[in-house]
Amino acid sequence: MSDEIKKGLAGVVVDYTAISKVNPETNSLLYRGYPVQDLAANLPFEAVALLLWTGDLPTEDELKQFQEFERAHRALDPNVKQAIDLLPTDCHPMDVGRTAVSVLGANHPKAEDSSPEAELEKAKALFAAFPAVVAYDQRRRRGQDVVEPNADLDYSANFLWMTFGEEQPEEVVDAFRVSMVLYAEHSFNASTFTARVITSTLSDLHSAVTGAIGALKGPLHGGANEAVMHTFDEIGIRKEESREDAAGRAKAWMEDALAQKKKIMGFGHRVYKNGDSRVPTMKAALDRMIAHYGRDEMLGLYDGLEAAMGEAKDIKPNLDYPAGPTYHLMGFDTEMFTPIFIASRITGWTAHIMEQRASNALIRPLSEYNGPDQRELPNG
Ligand code: CMC
């Protein structure tokens, strides 16, 4: 392999971005200059979305206007419902999310208009429309009907309302909101880069988001939050078990898995080597959910895996590690975790689509050929 080749583009800086800054040395993440933990502590997700798109925090009026828009555009689109109903209930929910965005694009009156105004309008509409897709998909798999949105509730509370058909306690809504803020944006990760590659060909916004969803699905990226829960399930969740006993079983599982050279989902990161900047905030939200639901054994499993991984390989958890069990405690089915990530990352993806569009260059790298030399076709 040539010295010039950077497998996985590791360490390669491909463009500028003003949307977020990841600093692995200080384990920090800024959205448009603001520390993500401060945003998660203080702002509704709708305000963070506007910040990512426009570059500045919204005024009270701007936020109110957007919240009204979101409330007016959050009902499940009938075309989307029809398309979802054609899909089997045992397909992966990420396939449903990918299809839904495609259908929304095909039906959007400004699908082919890539002016900054139209792009922002489409981003806002997608933000508002997607939670109903996740909520309906989870419900239909449980044999339940659509729950109409509740205009008295904000984005996060309504997301949970449409999923579970019941208003959730304030602390649950808040933990969900925190997860949405933390998942929203993370510079040139695989799915965002996918969205930028698609945009660079001058394709449309919905195509770029659809492609990004495909990239997010994989367990090395967004699919890790679902995979974390499969690990917990494999170890076995025993309600009422003591924290110590659960931790002991988790440690034994981890030692065995590492001896078999398994990749453990929810640990490690391409950019952060000393810990993911988002984990402390998400872990605090998970702790609140564990206390709220009285599920100490989950903390035992969490701590046991983390400690064993730390001792064996000094590899730290990433955001997906605390997010997975948090969504589980809230009552989401495991396969819905990555579609929830879509609902959040729509903000970051569409901000990058707009940024790419504003100073576009076709993304088209080179490769070094290592196949056979030129040869002749066999006679006859
Ligand atoms: N479990 C076991 N070993 C690991 C892990 C892990 N989760 N992560 C890294 N390592 C080891 C890896 O085996 C390798 O060891 P060696 O040098 O002995 O071969 C070394 O650490 C470097 O790993 P790498 O895979 O070359 O590092 P990378 O920068 O290419 O990978 C990663 C980053 C995220 C793909 C990887 O850590 C991983 O596969 N983690 C599990 C999947 C996961 O949790 N993904 C979510 C990523 S963050 C949030 C998101 O995007 O959703």
CSV table of C-alpha atoms and ligand atoms in Angstrom, one decimal:
chain,number,residue,atom,x,y,z
A,1,MET,CA,0.0,0.0,0.0
A,2,SER,CA,1.3,3.4,-0.9
A,3,ASP,CA,2.3,5.7,2.0
A,4,GLU,CA,-0.1,8.2,0.6
A,5,ILE,CA,-3.1,6.1,1.2
A,6,LYS,CA,-5.1,6.9,4.3
A,7,LYS,CA,-7.4,3.9,4.9
A,8,GLY,CA,-10.7,5.1,6.2
A,9,LEU,CA,-9.5,8.7,5.5
A,10,ALA,CA,-8.1,8.5,9.1
A,11,GLY,CA,-6.5,11.8,10.1
A,12,VAL,CA,-7.4,13.4,6.7
A,13,VAL,CA,-8.8,17.0,6.8
A,14,VAL,CA,-11.0,17.3,3.8
A,15,ASP,CA,-12.7,20.7,4.2
A,16,TYR,CA,-13.6,23.6,6.6
A,17,THR,CA,-16.7,23.6,8.6
A,18,ALA,CA,-18.2,26.3,10.9
A,19,ILE,CA,-20.9,24.0,12.3
A,20,SER,CA,-19.1,22.1,15.0
A,21,LYS,CA,-15.6,21.7,16.5
A,22,VAL,CA,-14.4,18.5,18.0
A,23,ASN,CA,-11.3,18.8,20.2
A,24,PRO,CA,-10.0,15.4,21.2
A,25,GLU,CA,-7.3,16.9,23.4
A,26,THR,CA,-9.7,18.6,25.7
A,27,ASN,CA,-12.6,16.2,25.0
A,28,SER,CA,-14.8,19.1,24.0
A,29,LEU,CA,-17.4,19.6,21.4
A,30,LEU,CA,-18.7,23.0,20.3
A,31,TYR,CA,-21.8,23.6,18.2
A,32,ARG,CA,-21.3,27.0,16.5
A,33,GLY,CA,-18.9,27.9,19.3
A,34,TYR,CA,-21.2,26.8,22.3
A,35,PRO,CA,-20.1,23.8,24.4
A,36,VAL,CA,-22.6,21.0,23.8
A,37,GLN,CA,-23.1,20.3,27.5
A,38,ASP,CA,-24.2,23.9,28.0
A,39,LEU,CA,-26.7,23.6,25.2
A,40,ALA,CA,-28.0,20.3,26.6
A,41,ALA,CA,-28.4,21.8,30.1
A,42,ASN,CA,-30.2,24.9,29.0
A,43,LEU,CA,-32.0,24.8,25.6
A,44,PRO,CA,-34.9,23.1,24.0
A,45,PHE,CA,-33.9,20.9,21.0
A,46,GLU,CA,-35.7,23.2,18.6
A,47,ALA,CA,-33.3,26.1,19.6
A,48,VAL,CA,-30.3,23.9,19.0
A,49,ALA,CA,-31.6,23.0,15.6
A,50,LEU,CA,-31.9,26.7,14.7
A,51,LEU,CA,-28.4,27.3,16.0
A,52,LEU,CA,-27.0,24.6,13.8
A,53,TRP,CA,-28.8,25.8,10.7
A,54,THR,CA,-28.4,29.5,11.0
A,55,GLY,CA,-25.2,29.9,13.0
A,56,ASP,CA,-26.7,31.8,15.9
A,57,LEU,CA,-29.0,31.2,18.8
A,58,PRO,CA,-32.6,32.2,17.9
A,59,THR,CA,-34.3,35.2,19.5
A,60,GLU,CA,-37.4,34.4,21.6
A,61,ASP,CA,-39.6,35.3,18.7
A,62,GLU,CA,-37.6,33.2,16.2
A,63,LEU,CA,-37.8,30.2,18.5
A,64,LYS,CA,-41.5,30.7,19.1
A,65,GLN,CA,-42.2,30.9,15.3
A,66,PHE,CA,-40.2,27.8,14.7
A,67,GLN,CA,-41.9,25.9,17.5
A,68,GLU,CA,-45.3,26.9,15.9
A,69,PHE,CA,-44.1,25.7,12.5
A,70,GLU,CA,-42.9,22.4,14.0
A,71,ARG,CA,-46.3,21.8,15.8
A,72,ALA,CA,-48.1,22.5,12.5
A,73,HIS,CA,-46.0,20.0,10.5
A,74,ARG,CA,-45.6,17.0,12.9
A,75,ALA,CA,-48.6,14.9,11.9
A,76,LEU,CA,-47.7,11.6,10.0
A,77,ASP,CA,-47.8,12.4,6.3
A,78,PRO,CA,-50.5,10.2,4.6
A,79,ASN,CA,-48.1,9.3,1.7
A,80,VAL,CA,-45.5,8.2,4.2
A,81,LYS,CA,-48.0,6.1,6.2
A,82,GLN,CA,-49.1,4.4,3.0
A,83,ALA,CA,-45.4,3.6,2.1
A,84,ILE,CA,-44.6,2.4,5.6
A,85,ASP,CA,-47.7,0.1,5.6
A,86,LEU,CA,-46.2,-1.6,2.5
A,87,LEU,CA,-43.1,-2.6,4.5
A,88,PRO,CA,-42.9,-5.7,6.6
A,89,THR,CA,-43.1,-5.3,10.3
A,90,ASP,CA,-39.9,-7.4,10.7
A,91,CYS,CA,-37.7,-5.2,8.4
A,92,HIS,CA,-35.2,-3.0,10.2
A,93,PRO,CA,-36.7,0.3,11.3
A,94,MET,CA,-33.8,2.1,9.7
A,95,ASP,CA,-35.1,0.8,6.3
A,96,VAL,CA,-38.4,2.4,7.3
A,97,GLY,CA,-36.7,5.7,8.1
A,98,ARG,CA,-34.8,5.7,4.9
A,99,THR,CA,-37.9,5.0,2.9
A,100,ALA,CA,-39.9,7.7,4.7
A,101,VAL,CA,-37.3,10.4,3.9
A,102,SER,CA,-37.3,9.3,0.3
A,103,VAL,CA,-41.1,9.6,0.1
A,104,LEU,CA,-41.1,13.0,1.8
A,105,GLY,CA,-38.6,14.2,-0.8
A,106,ALA,CA,-40.6,12.8,-3.7
A,107,ASN,CA,-43.6,14.7,-2.5
A,108,HIS,CA,-42.0,18.0,-1.5
A,109,PRO,CA,-43.0,20.8,-3.8
A,110,LYS,CA,-39.5,22.3,-3.6
A,111,ALA,CA,-37.6,19.0,-3.8
A,112,GLU,CA,-35.4,20.3,-6.7
A,113,ASP,CA,-35.1,23.9,-5.4
A,114,SER,CA,-31.7,24.2,-3.8
A,115,SER,CA,-31.8,27.9,-2.9
A,116,PRO,CA,-30.8,28.5,0.7
A,117,GLU,CA,-34.4,29.5,1.6
A,118,ALA,CA,-35.8,26.3,0.1
A,119,GLU,CA,-33.1,24.1,1.8
A,120,LEU,CA,-33.8,25.6,5.2
A,121,GLU,CA,-37.6,25.2,4.7
A,122,LYS,CA,-37.0,21.5,3.8
A,123,ALA,CA,-34.7,20.9,6.7
A,124,LYS,CA,-37.3,22.4,9.1
A,125,ALA,CA,-40.1,20.3,7.5
A,126,LEU,CA,-38.0,17.1,7.8
A,127,PHE,CA,-37.2,17.9,11.4
A,128,ALA,CA,-40.9,18.3,12.2
A,129,ALA,CA,-42.1,15.2,10.2
A,130,PHE,CA,-39.6,12.5,11.2
A,131,PRO,CA,-40.6,11.8,14.8
A,132,ALA,CA,-44.0,10.6,13.6
A,133,VAL,CA,-42.3,8.1,11.4
A,134,VAL,CA,-40.3,6.6,14.4
A,135,ALA,CA,-43.4,6.7,16.6
A,136,TYR,CA,-45.7,5.0,14.1
A,137,ASP,CA,-43.2,2.4,13.2
A,138,GLN,CA,-42.7,1.3,16.8
A,139,ARG,CA,-46.5,1.3,17.3
A,140,ARG,CA,-47.4,-0.7,14.2
A,141,ARG,CA,-44.8,-3.4,15.2
A,142,ARG,CA,-46.7,-3.6,18.5
A,143,GLY,CA,-50.0,-3.8,16.7
A,144,GLN,CA,-51.0,-0.3,17.9
A,145,ASP,CA,-52.6,2.6,15.9
A,146,VAL,CA,-51.2,6.0,15.1
A,147,VAL,CA,-51.3,8.5,17.9
A,148,GLU,CA,-52.1,12.0,16.6
A,149,PRO,CA,-49.6,14.7,17.7
A,150,ASN,CA,-50.4,16.8,20.8
A,151,ALA,CA,-50.0,20.5,20.0
A,152,ASP,CA,-49.7,21.4,23.7
A,153,LEU,CA,-46.4,19.5,24.0
A,154,ASP,CA,-43.0,20.6,22.8
A,155,TYR,CA,-40.9,18.5,20.3
A,156,SER,CA,-39.4,16.1,22.9
A,157,ALA,CA,-42.6,15.6,24.9
A,158,ASN,CA,-44.7,15.1,21.8
A,159,PHE,CA,-42.2,12.6,20.3
A,160,LEU,CA,-42.7,10.4,23.4
A,161,TRP,CA,-46.5,11.1,23.4
A,162,MET,CA,-46.8,9.9,19.8
A,163,THR,CA,-44.7,6.8,20.6
A,164,PHE,CA,-46.3,5.7,23.8
A,165,GLY,CA,-49.8,7.4,23.7
A,166,GLU,CA,-49.2,8.8,27.2
A,167,GLU,CA,-47.6,11.9,28.4
A,168,GLN,CA,-44.3,11.1,30.0
A,169,PRO,CA,-43.0,12.6,33.3
A,170,GLU,CA,-40.9,15.7,33.0
A,171,GLU,CA,-37.6,14.0,33.9
A,172,VAL,CA,-38.1,11.4,31.2
A,173,VAL,CA,-38.8,14.1,28.6
A,174,ASP,CA,-35.8,16.0,29.8
A,175,ALA,CA,-33.4,13.0,29.4
A,176,PHE,CA,-34.8,12.5,25.9
A,177,ARG,CA,-34.2,16.1,25.0
A,178,VAL,CA,-30.6,15.9,26.3
A,179,SER,CA,-30.0,12.9,24.0
A,180,MET,CA,-31.4,14.7,21.0
A,181,VAL,CA,-29.1,17.7,21.7
A,182,LEU,CA,-26.1,15.4,22.1
A,183,TYR,CA,-26.8,13.4,18.9
A,184,ALA,CA,-27.4,16.4,16.7
A,185,GLU,CA,-24.0,17.1,15.2
A,186,HIS,CA,-20.5,15.7,15.2
A,187,SER,CA,-18.5,17.3,12.3
A,188,PHE,CA,-17.4,14.9,9.5
A,189,ASN,CA,-18.6,11.6,10.8
A,190,ALA,CA,-19.4,8.9,8.3
A,191,SER,CA,-23.1,9.8,7.7
A,192,THR,CA,-22.5,13.5,7.6
A,193,PHE,CA,-19.6,12.9,5.1
A,194,THR,CA,-22.0,10.8,3.1
A,195,ALA,CA,-24.5,13.6,3.0
A,196,ARG,CA,-21.8,16.0,1.9
A,197,VAL,CA,-20.6,13.7,-0.9
A,198,ILE,CA,-24.1,13.4,-2.3
A,199,THR,CA,-24.7,17.1,-2.0
A,200,SER,CA,-21.4,17.7,-3.8
A,201,THR,CA,-22.8,16.2,-7.0
A,202,LEU,CA,-25.6,18.8,-6.8
A,203,SER,CA,-28.1,16.2,-5.8
A,204,ASP,CA,-31.1,17.2,-3.7
A,205,LEU,CA,-31.4,17.5,0.1
A,206,HIS,CA,-33.6,14.4,0.6
A,207,SER,CA,-31.3,12.2,-1.4
A,208,ALA,CA,-28.4,13.4,0.8
A,209,VAL,CA,-30.3,12.6,4.0
A,210,THR,CA,-31.5,9.2,2.6
A,211,GLY,CA,-27.9,8.3,1.9
A,212,ALA,CA,-26.8,9.5,5.3
A,213,ILE,CA,-29.4,7.2,6.9
A,214,GLY,CA,-27.8,4.3,5.1
A,215,ALA,CA,-24.4,5.2,6.5
A,216,LEU,CA,-25.8,5.7,10.0
A,217,LYS,CA,-27.4,2.3,10.1
A,218,GLY,CA,-24.1,0.4,10.4
A,219,PRO,CA,-23.0,-0.8,13.9
A,220,LEU,CA,-19.6,1.0,13.6
A,221,HIS,CA,-21.6,4.3,13.5
A,222,GLY,CA,-25.2,4.9,14.7
A,223,GLY,CA,-26.2,1.3,14.8
A,224,ALA,CA,-23.9,1.0,17.9
A,225,ASN,CA,-26.6,2.3,20.2
A,226,GLU,CA,-28.8,-0.7,19.3
A,227,ALA,CA,-25.9,-3.0,19.4
A,228,VAL,CA,-25.1,-1.9,23.0
A,229,MET,CA,-28.5,-3.1,24.1
A,230,HIS,CA,-27.9,-6.5,22.4
A,231,THR,CA,-24.8,-6.8,24.6
A,232,PHE,CA,-26.9,-6.0,27.7
A,233,ASP,CA,-29.5,-8.6,26.6
A,234,GLU,CA,-26.8,-11.2,25.9
A,235,ILE,CA,-25.4,-10.7,29.4
A,236,GLY,CA,-29.0,-10.8,30.7
A,237,ILE,CA,-31.0,-8.0,32.4
A,238,ARG,CA,-32.3,-9.3,35.7
A,239,LYS,CA,-34.6,-6.8,37.3
A,240,GLU,CA,-34.1,-6.6,41.1
A,241,GLU,CA,-30.5,-8.0,40.8
A,242,SER,CA,-28.0,-6.1,43.0
A,243,ARG,CA,-25.7,-3.6,41.3
A,244,GLU,CA,-22.7,-5.6,42.5
A,245,ASP,CA,-24.0,-9.0,41.1
A,246,ALA,CA,-24.9,-7.4,37.7
A,247,ALA,CA,-21.4,-5.7,37.5
A,248,GLY,CA,-19.7,-9.0,38.3
A,249,ARG,CA,-21.6,-10.8,35.4
A,250,ALA,CA,-20.9,-7.9,33.0
A,251,LYS,CA,-17.2,-8.0,33.8
A,252,ALA,CA,-17.0,-11.8,33.2
A,253,TRP,CA,-18.9,-11.3,29.9
A,254,MET,CA,-16.5,-8.6,28.8
A,255,GLU,CA,-13.3,-10.6,29.7
A,256,ASP,CA,-14.7,-13.5,27.7
A,257,ALA,CA,-15.6,-11.3,24.7
A,258,LEU,CA,-12.2,-9.6,24.7
A,259,ALA,CA,-10.5,-13.0,24.9
A,260,GLN,CA,-12.4,-13.9,21.8
A,261,LYS,CA,-11.1,-10.6,20.2
A,262,LYS,CA,-14.7,-9.3,19.8
A,263,LYS,CA,-15.3,-5.6,19.0
A,264,ILE,CA,-17.5,-4.3,21.8
A,265,MET,CA,-20.1,-1.9,20.5
A,266,GLY,CA,-20.4,1.5,22.3
A,267,PHE,CA,-16.7,1.7,23.0
A,268,GLY,CA,-13.9,3.4,21.1
A,269,HIS,CA,-13.9,6.4,18.8
A,270,ARG,CA,-12.0,7.4,15.7
A,271,VAL,CA,-11.4,10.9,16.9
A,272,TYR,CA,-11.6,10.8,20.7
A,273,LYS,CA,-9.0,8.5,22.3
A,274,ASN,CA,-9.4,9.8,25.9
A,275,GLY,CA,-13.2,9.7,26.1
A,276,ASP,CA,-16.1,11.1,24.1
A,277,SER,CA,-17.0,14.6,25.1
A,278,ARG,CA,-20.7,13.8,25.1
A,279,VAL,CA,-20.6,10.8,27.5
A,280,PRO,CA,-20.6,12.6,30.9
A,281,THR,CA,-23.8,14.5,30.0
A,282,MET,CA,-25.6,11.5,28.6
A,283,LYS,CA,-24.4,9.3,31.5
A,284,ALA,CA,-25.9,11.8,34.0
A,285,ALA,CA,-29.2,11.5,32.1
A,286,LEU,CA,-29.0,7.7,32.2
A,287,ASP,CA,-28.3,7.9,36.0
A,288,ARG,CA,-31.5,10.0,36.4
A,289,MET,CA,-33.5,7.4,34.4
A,290,ILE,CA,-32.0,4.6,36.4
A,291,ALA,CA,-33.1,6.4,39.6
A,292,HIS,CA,-36.5,7.3,38.1
A,293,TYR,CA,-37.3,3.7,37.1
A,294,GLY,CA,-35.6,2.1,40.1
A,295,ARG,CA,-33.3,0.0,37.9
A,296,ASP,CA,-30.1,-0.3,39.7
A,297,GLU,CA,-29.1,-3.5,38.0
A,298,MET,CA,-28.7,-1.5,34.7
A,299,LEU,CA,-26.1,0.6,36.4
A,300,GLY,CA,-24.3,-2.5,37.5
A,301,LEU,CA,-24.2,-3.8,34.0
A,302,TYR,CA,-23.1,-0.4,32.7
A,303,ASP,CA,-20.3,0.0,35.3
A,304,GLY,CA,-19.1,-3.6,35.0
A,305,LEU,CA,-18.6,-3.4,31.3
A,306,GLU,CA,-17.0,0.0,31.4
A,307,ALA,CA,-14.6,-1.1,34.2
A,308,ALA,CA,-13.6,-4.3,32.5
A,309,MET,CA,-13.0,-2.6,29.2
A,310,GLY,CA,-10.9,0.1,30.9
A,311,GLU,CA,-8.8,-2.5,32.7
A,312,ALA,CA,-8.2,-4.7,29.7
A,313,LYS,CA,-7.7,-2.1,26.9
A,314,ASP,CA,-8.1,1.4,28.3
A,315,ILE,CA,-10.8,2.0,25.7
A,316,LYS,CA,-13.5,4.5,26.8
A,317,PRO,CA,-17.3,4.5,26.0
A,318,ASN,CA,-18.8,6.6,23.3
A,319,LEU,CA,-22.2,8.4,23.3
A,320,ASP,CA,-24.0,5.2,22.1
A,321,TYR,CA,-23.1,3.4,25.3
A,322,PRO,CA,-25.2,5.5,27.8
A,323,ALA,CA,-27.8,6.4,25.1
A,324,GLY,CA,-28.8,2.7,24.4
A,325,PRO,CA,-29.8,1.8,28.0
A,326,THR,CA,-31.5,5.2,28.4
A,327,TYR,CA,-33.8,4.6,25.5
A,328,HIS,CA,-34.4,1.0,26.7
A,329,LEU,CA,-35.5,2.3,30.1
A,330,MET,CA,-37.9,4.8,28.5
A,331,GLY,CA,-39.6,1.9,26.8
A,332,PHE,CA,-38.4,2.1,23.2
A,333,ASP,CA,-37.8,-1.2,21.4
A,334,THR,CA,-34.1,-1.8,20.8
A,335,GLU,CA,-34.4,-1.5,17.0
A,336,MET,CA,-35.9,2.0,17.3
A,337,PHE,CA,-32.7,3.5,18.9
A,338,THR,CA,-30.9,4.3,15.7
A,339,PRO,CA,-34.0,5.8,14.0
A,340,ILE,CA,-34.2,8.2,17.1
A,341,PHE,CA,-30.6,9.1,16.2
A,342,ILE,CA,-31.8,10.0,12.7
A,343,ALA,CA,-34.5,12.3,14.1
A,344,SER,CA,-31.7,14.2,15.9
A,345,ARG,CA,-29.0,14.1,13.3
A,346,ILE,CA,-31.3,15.4,10.6
A,347,THR,CA,-30.3,18.8,12.1
A,348,GLY,CA,-26.5,18.3,11.7
A,349,TRP,CA,-26.9,16.6,8.3
A,350,THR,CA,-29.0,19.4,6.8
A,351,ALA,CA,-26.7,22.1,8.2
A,352,HIS,CA,-23.8,20.4,6.5
A,353,ILE,CA,-25.8,20.0,3.3
A,354,MET,CA,-26.4,23.8,3.3
A,355,GLU,CA,-22.7,24.5,4.1
A,356,GLN,CA,-21.5,22.1,1.4
A,357,ARG,CA,-23.9,23.7,-1.1
A,358,ALA,CA,-22.7,27.2,-0.2
A,359,SER,CA,-19.0,26.5,-1.2
A,360,ASN,CA,-19.3,23.3,-3.2
A,361,ALA,CA,-16.5,21.3,-4.8
A,362,LEU,CA,-17.3,17.8,-6.2
A,363,ILE,CA,-16.0,15.3,-3.7
A,364,ARG,CA,-14.1,12.8,-5.8
A,365,PRO,CA,-10.9,11.3,-4.3
A,366,LEU,CA,-8.4,9.1,-6.1
A,367,SER,CA,-7.5,5.5,-5.6
A,368,GLU,CA,-4.4,3.5,-6.3
A,369,TYR,CA,-5.0,0.6,-8.6
A,370,ASN,CA,-3.7,-2.8,-7.4
A,371,GLY,CA,-5.6,-5.2,-9.8
A,372,PRO,CA,-4.2,-7.2,-12.7
A,373,ASP,CA,-2.1,-5.4,-15.4
A,374,GLN,CA,-3.8,-4.8,-18.7
A,375,ARG,CA,-4.6,-8.1,-20.4
A,376,GLU,CA,-6.2,-9.5,-23.6
A,377,LEU,CA,-9.7,-11.1,-23.7
A,378,PRO,CA,-9.5,-14.9,-24.3
A,379,ASN,CA,-10.1,-15.8,-28.0
A,380,GLY,CA,-13.6,-16.9,-29.0
B,1,CMC,N1,-13.9,-3.1,21.2
B,1,CMC,C1,-12.7,-3.8,21.2
B,1,CMC,N2,-11.6,-3.3,20.6
B,1,CMC,C2,-11.6,-2.1,20.1
B,1,CMC,C3,-12.8,-1.3,20.1
B,1,CMC,C4,-14.0,-1.9,20.6
B,1,CMC,N3,-15.1,-1.2,20.7
B,1,CMC,N4,-12.6,-0.1,19.5
B,1,CMC,C5,-11.3,-0.1,19.2
B,1,CMC,N5,-10.7,-1.3,19.6
B,1,CMC,C6,-9.3,-1.7,19.3
B,1,CMC,C7,-9.2,-2.3,18.0
B,1,CMC,O1,-9.4,-3.7,18.0
B,1,CMC,C8,-7.8,-1.9,17.6
B,1,CMC,O2,-6.9,-2.8,18.3
B,1,CMC,P1,-5.6,-3.4,17.6
B,1,CMC,O3,-4.7,-2.1,17.3
B,1,CMC,O4,-5.0,-4.3,18.7
B,1,CMC,O5,-6.0,-4.0,16.4
B,1,CMC,C9,-7.6,-0.6,18.2
B,1,CMC,O6,-8.5,-0.5,19.3
B,1,CMC,C10,-7.9,0.6,17.3
B,1,CMC,O7,-9.2,0.3,16.8
B,1,CMC,P2,-9.7,0.7,15.3
B,1,CMC,O8,-11.0,0.0,15.0
B,1,CMC,O9,-8.6,0.6,14.3
B,1,CMC,O10,-10.0,2.3,15.5
B,1,CMC,P3,-10.9,3.2,14.6
B,1,CMC,O11,-10.5,4.5,14.9
B,1,CMC,O12,-10.8,2.7,13.2
B,1,CMC,O13,-12.3,2.8,15.1
B,1,CMC,C11,-14.4,2.7,15.9
B,1,CMC,C12,-13.2,3.5,15.8
B,1,CMC,C13,-15.5,3.5,16.5
B,1,CMC,C14,-14.9,2.1,14.5
B,1,CMC,C15,-14.1,1.5,16.9
B,1,CMC,O14,-13.7,2.0,18.1
B,1,CMC,C16,-15.3,0.5,17.0
B,1,CMC,O15,-15.5,-0.3,16.1
B,1,CMC,N6,-16.1,0.7,18.1
B,1,CMC,C17,-17.3,-0.1,18.3
B,1,CMC,C18,-18.5,0.5,17.4
B,1,CMC,C19,-19.0,1.8,18.0
B,1,CMC,O16,-19.2,1.9,19.2
B,1,CMC,N7,-19.3,2.8,17.2
B,1,CMC,C20,-19.8,4.1,17.6
B,1,CMC,C21,-18.9,5.1,17.3
B,1,CMC,S1,-19.2,6.7,18.1
B,1,CMC,C22,-20.7,7.3,17.9
B,1,CMC,C23,-21.4,7.1,16.6
B,1,CMC,O17,-20.9,7.3,15.5
B,1,CMC,O18,-22.5,6.6,16.7
